[in-house]
């Protein structure tokens, strides 16, 4: 059983940067594809990007957000730059066994509890 814990959320102003972390335990971290999703109030949970055999991003964050992972620390990161008010959401990390990063929420076996990111204008 894999446990995921996100951290690093907070309240920032538009244009600021923020880095989220996702710490994993209970599994062989390098054996899992990891992803970030976010869910804004009243909206579906959406794929932001992920890291496995390759790194993928949603078009909405490409060029502003960067995903990295440190397998030695069992941690994945989400560096968010040039934040916009529309980036306001609860951010979740997710994991699935294997190396394929997929955009489909239901494909992921394990989820963190989420961390709130609020971007003020």
mmCIF file with all atom_site columns, C-alpha atoms in Angstrom:
data_model
loop_
_atom_site.group_PDB
_atom_site.id
_atom_site.type_symbol
_atom_site.label_atom_id
_atom_site.label_alt_id
_atom_site.label_comp_id
_atom_site.label_asym_id
_atom_site.label_entity_id
_atom_site.label_seq_id
_atom_site.pdbx_PDB_ins_code
_atom_site.Cartn_x
_atom_site.Cartn_y
_atom_site.Cartn_z
_atom_site.occupancy
_atom_site.B_iso_or_equiv
_atom_site.pdbx_formal_charge
_atom_site.auth_seq_id
_atom_site.auth_comp_id
_atom_site.auth_asym_id
_atom_site.auth_atom_id
_atom_site.pdbx_PDB_model_num
ATOM 1   C CA . UNK A 1 1   ? 0.000   0.000  0.000   1.00 0.00 ? 1   UNK A CA 1
ATOM 2   C CA . UNK A 1 2   ? 1.415   3.342  -1.075  1.00 0.00 ? 2   UNK A CA 1
ATOM 3   C CA . UNK A 1 3   ? 0.831   6.437  0.989   1.00 0.00 ? 3   UNK A CA 1
ATOM 4   C CA . UNK A 1 4   ? 1.158   9.881  -0.581  1.00 0.00 ? 4   UNK A CA 1
ATOM 5   C CA . UNK A 1 5   ? 1.405   13.155 1.293   1.00 0.00 ? 5   UNK A CA 1
ATOM 6   C CA . UNK A 1 6   ? 1.364   16.517 -0.458  1.00 0.00 ? 6   UNK A CA 1
ATOM 7   C CA . UNK A 1 7   ? 2.782   19.674 1.038   1.00 0.00 ? 7   UNK A CA 1
ATOM 8   C CA . UNK A 1 8   ? 3.750   23.186 0.032   1.00 0.00 ? 8   UNK A CA 1
ATOM 9   C CA . UNK A 1 9   ? 0.407   24.731 -0.772  1.00 0.00 ? 9   UNK A CA 1
ATOM 10  C CA . UNK A 1 10  ? -0.569  28.197 0.344   1.00 0.00 ? 10  UNK A CA 1
ATOM 11  C CA . UNK A 1 11  ? -1.816  31.635 -0.570  1.00 0.00 ? 11  UNK A CA 1
ATOM 12  C CA . UNK A 1 12  ? 0.215   33.560 -3.141  1.00 0.00 ? 12  UNK A CA 1
ATOM 13  C CA . UNK A 1 13  ? -0.273  36.479 -5.476  1.00 0.00 ? 13  UNK A CA 1
ATOM 14  C CA . UNK A 1 14  ? -0.591  36.298 -9.236  1.00 0.00 ? 14  UNK A CA 1
ATOM 15  C CA . UNK A 1 15  ? 2.827   35.998 -10.835 1.00 0.00 ? 15  UNK A CA 1
ATOM 16  C CA . UNK A 1 16  ? 4.376   34.300 -7.815  1.00 0.00 ? 16  UNK A CA 1
ATOM 17  C CA . UNK A 1 17  ? 5.927   30.854 -7.695  1.00 0.00 ? 17  UNK A CA 1
ATOM 18  C CA . UNK A 1 18  ? 5.252   27.893 -5.455  1.00 0.00 ? 18  UNK A CA 1
ATOM 19  C CA . UNK A 1 19  ? 6.699   24.413 -5.160  1.00 0.00 ? 19  UNK A CA 1
ATOM 20  C CA . UNK A 1 20  ? 4.615   21.466 -4.081  1.00 0.00 ? 20  UNK A CA 1
ATOM 21  C CA . UNK A 1 21  ? 6.030   18.197 -2.827  1.00 0.00 ? 21  UNK A CA 1
ATOM 22  C CA . UNK A 1 22  ? 4.560   14.726 -2.805  1.00 0.00 ? 22  UNK A CA 1
ATOM 23  C CA . UNK A 1 23  ? 6.244   12.312 -0.414  1.00 0.00 ? 23  UNK A CA 1
ATOM 24  C CA . UNK A 1 24  ? 5.606   8.637  -0.990  1.00 0.00 ? 24  UNK A CA 1
ATOM 25  C CA . UNK A 1 25  ? 5.994   5.686  1.332   1.00 0.00 ? 25  UNK A CA 1
ATOM 26  C CA . UNK A 1 26  ? 5.065   2.027  1.363   1.00 0.00 ? 26  UNK A CA 1
ATOM 27  C CA . UNK A 1 27  ? 6.214   1.080  -2.102  1.00 0.00 ? 27  UNK A CA 1
ATOM 28  C CA . UNK A 1 28  ? 9.115   1.117  -4.520  1.00 0.00 ? 28  UNK A CA 1
ATOM 29  C CA . UNK A 1 29  ? 8.821   4.711  -5.657  1.00 0.00 ? 29  UNK A CA 1
ATOM 30  C CA . UNK A 1 30  ? 10.771  4.215  -8.875  1.00 0.00 ? 30  UNK A CA 1
ATOM 31  C CA . UNK A 1 31  ? 8.282   1.546  -9.965  1.00 0.00 ? 31  UNK A CA 1
ATOM 32  C CA . UNK A 1 32  ? 5.398   3.980  -10.092 1.00 0.00 ? 32  UNK A CA 1
ATOM 33  C CA . UNK A 1 33  ? 4.313   6.595  -12.543 1.00 0.00 ? 33  UNK A CA 1
ATOM 34  C CA . UNK A 1 34  ? 3.434   9.711  -10.576 1.00 0.00 ? 34  UNK A CA 1
ATOM 35  C CA . UNK A 1 35  ? 1.077   12.486 -11.522 1.00 0.00 ? 35  UNK A CA 1
ATOM 36  C CA . UNK A 1 36  ? -0.339  15.769 -10.343 1.00 0.00 ? 36  UNK A CA 1
ATOM 37  C CA . UNK A 1 37  ? -4.019  16.609 -10.613 1.00 0.00 ? 37  UNK A CA 1
ATOM 38  C CA . UNK A 1 38  ? -5.962  19.597 -9.420  1.00 0.00 ? 38  UNK A CA 1
ATOM 39  C CA . UNK A 1 39  ? -9.572  20.310 -8.630  1.00 0.00 ? 39  UNK A CA 1
ATOM 40  C CA . UNK A 1 40  ? -11.090 23.758 -8.497  1.00 0.00 ? 40  UNK A CA 1
ATOM 41  C CA . UNK A 1 41  ? -14.447 24.371 -6.771  1.00 0.00 ? 41  UNK A CA 1
ATOM 42  C CA . UNK A 1 42  ? -17.285 23.086 -8.898  1.00 0.00 ? 42  UNK A CA 1
ATOM 43  C CA . UNK A 1 43  ? -14.977 21.554 -11.481 1.00 0.00 ? 43  UNK A CA 1
ATOM 44  C CA . UNK A 1 44  ? -13.743 18.109 -12.370 1.00 0.00 ? 44  UNK A CA 1
ATOM 45  C CA . UNK A 1 45  ? -10.362 16.940 -11.140 1.00 0.00 ? 45  UNK A CA 1
ATOM 46  C CA . UNK A 1 46  ? -7.974  17.564 -14.003 1.00 0.00 ? 46  UNK A CA 1
ATOM 47  C CA . UNK A 1 47  ? -4.618  16.158 -14.994 1.00 0.00 ? 47  UNK A CA 1
ATOM 48  C CA . UNK A 1 48  ? -1.741  18.624 -14.773 1.00 0.00 ? 48  UNK A CA 1
ATOM 49  C CA . UNK A 1 49  ? 1.184   16.412 -15.590 1.00 0.00 ? 49  UNK A CA 1
ATOM 50  C CA . UNK A 1 50  ? 3.155   13.413 -14.540 1.00 0.00 ? 50  UNK A CA 1
ATOM 51  C CA . UNK A 1 51  ? 6.498   11.649 -14.449 1.00 0.00 ? 51  UNK A CA 1
ATOM 52  C CA . UNK A 1 52  ? 7.222   8.069  -15.364 1.00 0.00 ? 52  UNK A CA 1
ATOM 53  C CA . UNK A 1 53  ? 9.102   6.829  -18.383 1.00 0.00 ? 53  UNK A CA 1
ATOM 54  C CA . UNK A 1 54  ? 8.620   10.345 -19.671 1.00 0.00 ? 54  UNK A CA 1
ATOM 55  C CA . UNK A 1 55  ? 7.217   13.604 -18.366 1.00 0.00 ? 55  UNK A CA 1
ATOM 56  C CA . UNK A 1 56  ? 3.932   14.932 -19.679 1.00 0.00 ? 56  UNK A CA 1
ATOM 57  C CA . UNK A 1 57  ? 2.037   18.151 -19.099 1.00 0.00 ? 57  UNK A CA 1
ATOM 58  C CA . UNK A 1 58  ? -1.408  19.483 -19.731 1.00 0.00 ? 58  UNK A CA 1
ATOM 59  C CA . UNK A 1 59  ? -1.487  22.322 -22.233 1.00 0.00 ? 59  UNK A CA 1
ATOM 60  C CA . UNK A 1 60  ? -2.859  24.668 -19.593 1.00 0.00 ? 60  UNK A CA 1
ATOM 61  C CA . UNK A 1 61  ? 0.356   24.530 -17.556 1.00 0.00 ? 61  UNK A CA 1
ATOM 62  C CA . UNK A 1 62  ? 2.992   23.738 -20.151 1.00 0.00 ? 62  UNK A CA 1
ATOM 63  C CA . UNK A 1 63  ? 5.842   26.224 -19.917 1.00 0.00 ? 63  UNK A CA 1
ATOM 64  C CA . UNK A 1 64  ? 4.845   27.411 -16.442 1.00 0.00 ? 64  UNK A CA 1
ATOM 65  C CA . UNK A 1 65  ? 4.875   24.223 -14.364 1.00 0.00 ? 65  UNK A CA 1
ATOM 66  C CA . UNK A 1 66  ? 7.715   21.727 -14.058 1.00 0.00 ? 66  UNK A CA 1
ATOM 67  C CA . UNK A 1 67  ? 7.496   18.251 -12.598 1.00 0.00 ? 67  UNK A CA 1
ATOM 68  C CA . UNK A 1 68  ? 10.514  16.495 -11.193 1.00 0.00 ? 68  UNK A CA 1
ATOM 69  C CA . UNK A 1 69  ? 11.087  13.522 -8.981  1.00 0.00 ? 69  UNK A CA 1
ATOM 70  C CA . UNK A 1 70  ? 13.854  12.367 -6.680  1.00 0.00 ? 70  UNK A CA 1
ATOM 71  C CA . UNK A 1 71  ? 13.674  8.589  -6.469  1.00 0.00 ? 71  UNK A CA 1
ATOM 72  C CA . UNK A 1 72  ? 16.271  8.541  -3.697  1.00 0.00 ? 72  UNK A CA 1
ATOM 73  C CA . UNK A 1 73  ? 13.971  10.698 -1.554  1.00 0.00 ? 73  UNK A CA 1
ATOM 74  C CA . UNK A 1 74  ? 10.734  9.063  -2.727  1.00 0.00 ? 74  UNK A CA 1
ATOM 75  C CA . UNK A 1 75  ? 9.457   12.514 -3.564  1.00 0.00 ? 75  UNK A CA 1
ATOM 76  C CA . UNK A 1 76  ? 7.902   14.213 -6.569  1.00 0.00 ? 76  UNK A CA 1
ATOM 77  C CA . UNK A 1 77  ? 7.809   17.966 -6.996  1.00 0.00 ? 77  UNK A CA 1
ATOM 78  C CA . UNK A 1 78  ? 5.658   20.451 -8.842  1.00 0.00 ? 78  UNK A CA 1
ATOM 79  C CA . UNK A 1 79  ? 7.347   23.776 -9.476  1.00 0.00 ? 79  UNK A CA 1
ATOM 80  C CA . UNK A 1 80  ? 4.703   26.334 -10.391 1.00 0.00 ? 80  UNK A CA 1
ATOM 81  C CA . UNK A 1 81  ? 5.771   29.657 -11.856 1.00 0.00 ? 81  UNK A CA 1
ATOM 82  C CA . UNK A 1 82  ? 3.813   32.653 -13.120 1.00 0.00 ? 82  UNK A CA 1
ATOM 83  C CA . UNK A 1 83  ? 0.792   31.571 -11.131 1.00 0.00 ? 83  UNK A CA 1
ATOM 84  C CA . UNK A 1 84  ? -2.621  32.828 -12.173 1.00 0.00 ? 84  UNK A CA 1
ATOM 85  C CA . UNK A 1 85  ? -5.872  33.101 -10.222 1.00 0.00 ? 85  UNK A CA 1
ATOM 86  C CA . UNK A 1 86  ? -7.260  30.280 -12.368 1.00 0.00 ? 86  UNK A CA 1
ATOM 87  C CA . UNK A 1 87  ? -4.589  27.988 -10.917 1.00 0.00 ? 87  UNK A CA 1
ATOM 88  C CA . UNK A 1 88  ? -6.456  28.143 -7.619  1.00 0.00 ? 88  UNK A CA 1
ATOM 89  C CA . UNK A 1 89  ? -7.402  24.584 -6.691  1.00 0.00 ? 89  UNK A CA 1
ATOM 90  C CA . UNK A 1 90  ? -6.675  21.666 -4.436  1.00 0.00 ? 90  UNK A CA 1
ATOM 91  C CA . UNK A 1 91  ? -3.654  19.886 -5.842  1.00 0.00 ? 91  UNK A CA 1
ATOM 92  C CA . UNK A 1 92  ? -3.362  16.129 -5.564  1.00 0.00 ? 92  UNK A CA 1
ATOM 93  C CA . UNK A 1 93  ? -0.605  13.710 -6.339  1.00 0.00 ? 93  UNK A CA 1
ATOM 94  C CA . UNK A 1 94  ? -1.373  10.214 -7.558  1.00 0.00 ? 94  UNK A CA 1
ATOM 95  C CA . UNK A 1 95  ? 0.521   7.030  -8.300  1.00 0.00 ? 95  UNK A CA 1
ATOM 96  C CA . UNK A 1 96  ? 0.051   3.989  -10.485 1.00 0.00 ? 96  UNK A CA 1
ATOM 97  C CA . UNK A 1 97  ? 2.311   0.973  -10.826 1.00 0.00 ? 97  UNK A CA 1
ATOM 98  C CA . UNK A 1 98  ? 4.268   1.072  -14.057 1.00 0.00 ? 98  UNK A CA 1
ATOM 99  C CA . UNK A 1 99  ? 5.966   3.748  -16.095 1.00 0.00 ? 99  UNK A CA 1
ATOM 100 C CA . UNK A 1 100 ? 3.138   5.108  -18.209 1.00 0.00 ? 100 UNK A CA 1
ATOM 101 C CA . UNK A 1 101 ? 1.825   8.531  -17.348 1.00 0.00 ? 101 UNK A CA 1
ATOM 102 C CA . UNK A 1 102 ? -1.829  8.687  -18.271 1.00 0.00 ? 102 UNK A CA 1
ATOM 103 C CA . UNK A 1 103 ? -4.275  11.546 -18.050 1.00 0.00 ? 103 UNK A CA 1
ATOM 104 C CA . UNK A 1 104 ? -7.203  9.500  -16.835 1.00 0.00 ? 104 UNK A CA 1
ATOM 105 C CA . UNK A 1 105 ? -7.981  9.955  -13.164 1.00 0.00 ? 105 UNK A CA 1
ATOM 106 C CA . UNK A 1 106 ? -9.416  6.463  -12.716 1.00 0.00 ? 106 UNK A CA 1
ATOM 107 C CA . UNK A 1 107 ? -6.142  4.885  -13.843 1.00 0.00 ? 107 UNK A CA 1
ATOM 108 C CA . UNK A 1 108 ? -4.394  5.904  -10.639 1.00 0.00 ? 108 UNK A CA 1
ATOM 109 C CA . UNK A 1 109 ? -4.412  3.553  -7.695  1.00 0.00 ? 109 UNK A CA 1
ATOM 110 C CA . UNK A 1 110 ? -3.169  5.806  -4.939  1.00 0.00 ? 110 UNK A CA 1
ATOM 111 C CA . UNK A 1 111 ? -3.946  9.394  -4.002  1.00 0.00 ? 111 UNK A CA 1
ATOM 112 C CA . UNK A 1 112 ? -2.797  11.946 -1.496  1.00 0.00 ? 112 UNK A CA 1
ATOM 113 C CA . UNK A 1 113 ? -5.132  14.064 0.582   1.00 0.00 ? 113 UNK A CA 1
ATOM 114 C CA . UNK A 1 114 ? -4.461  17.220 -1.417  1.00 0.00 ? 114 UNK A CA 1
ATOM 115 C CA . UNK A 1 115 ? -2.991  20.618 -0.669  1.00 0.00 ? 115 UNK A CA 1
ATOM 116 C CA . UNK A 1 116 ? -4.736  23.925 -1.279  1.00 0.00 ? 116 UNK A CA 1
ATOM 117 C CA . UNK A 1 117 ? -3.214  26.487 -3.608  1.00 0.00 ? 117 UNK A CA 1
ATOM 118 C CA . UNK A 1 118 ? -4.870  29.894 -3.723  1.00 0.00 ? 118 UNK A CA 1
ATOM 119 C CA . UNK A 1 119 ? -3.690  32.577 -6.129  1.00 0.00 ? 119 UNK A CA 1
ATOM 120 C CA . UNK A 1 120 ? -4.986  36.075 -5.527  1.00 0.00 ? 120 UNK A CA 1
ATOM 121 C CA . UNK A 1 121 ? -5.224  38.670 -8.280  1.00 0.00 ? 121 UNK A CA 1
#
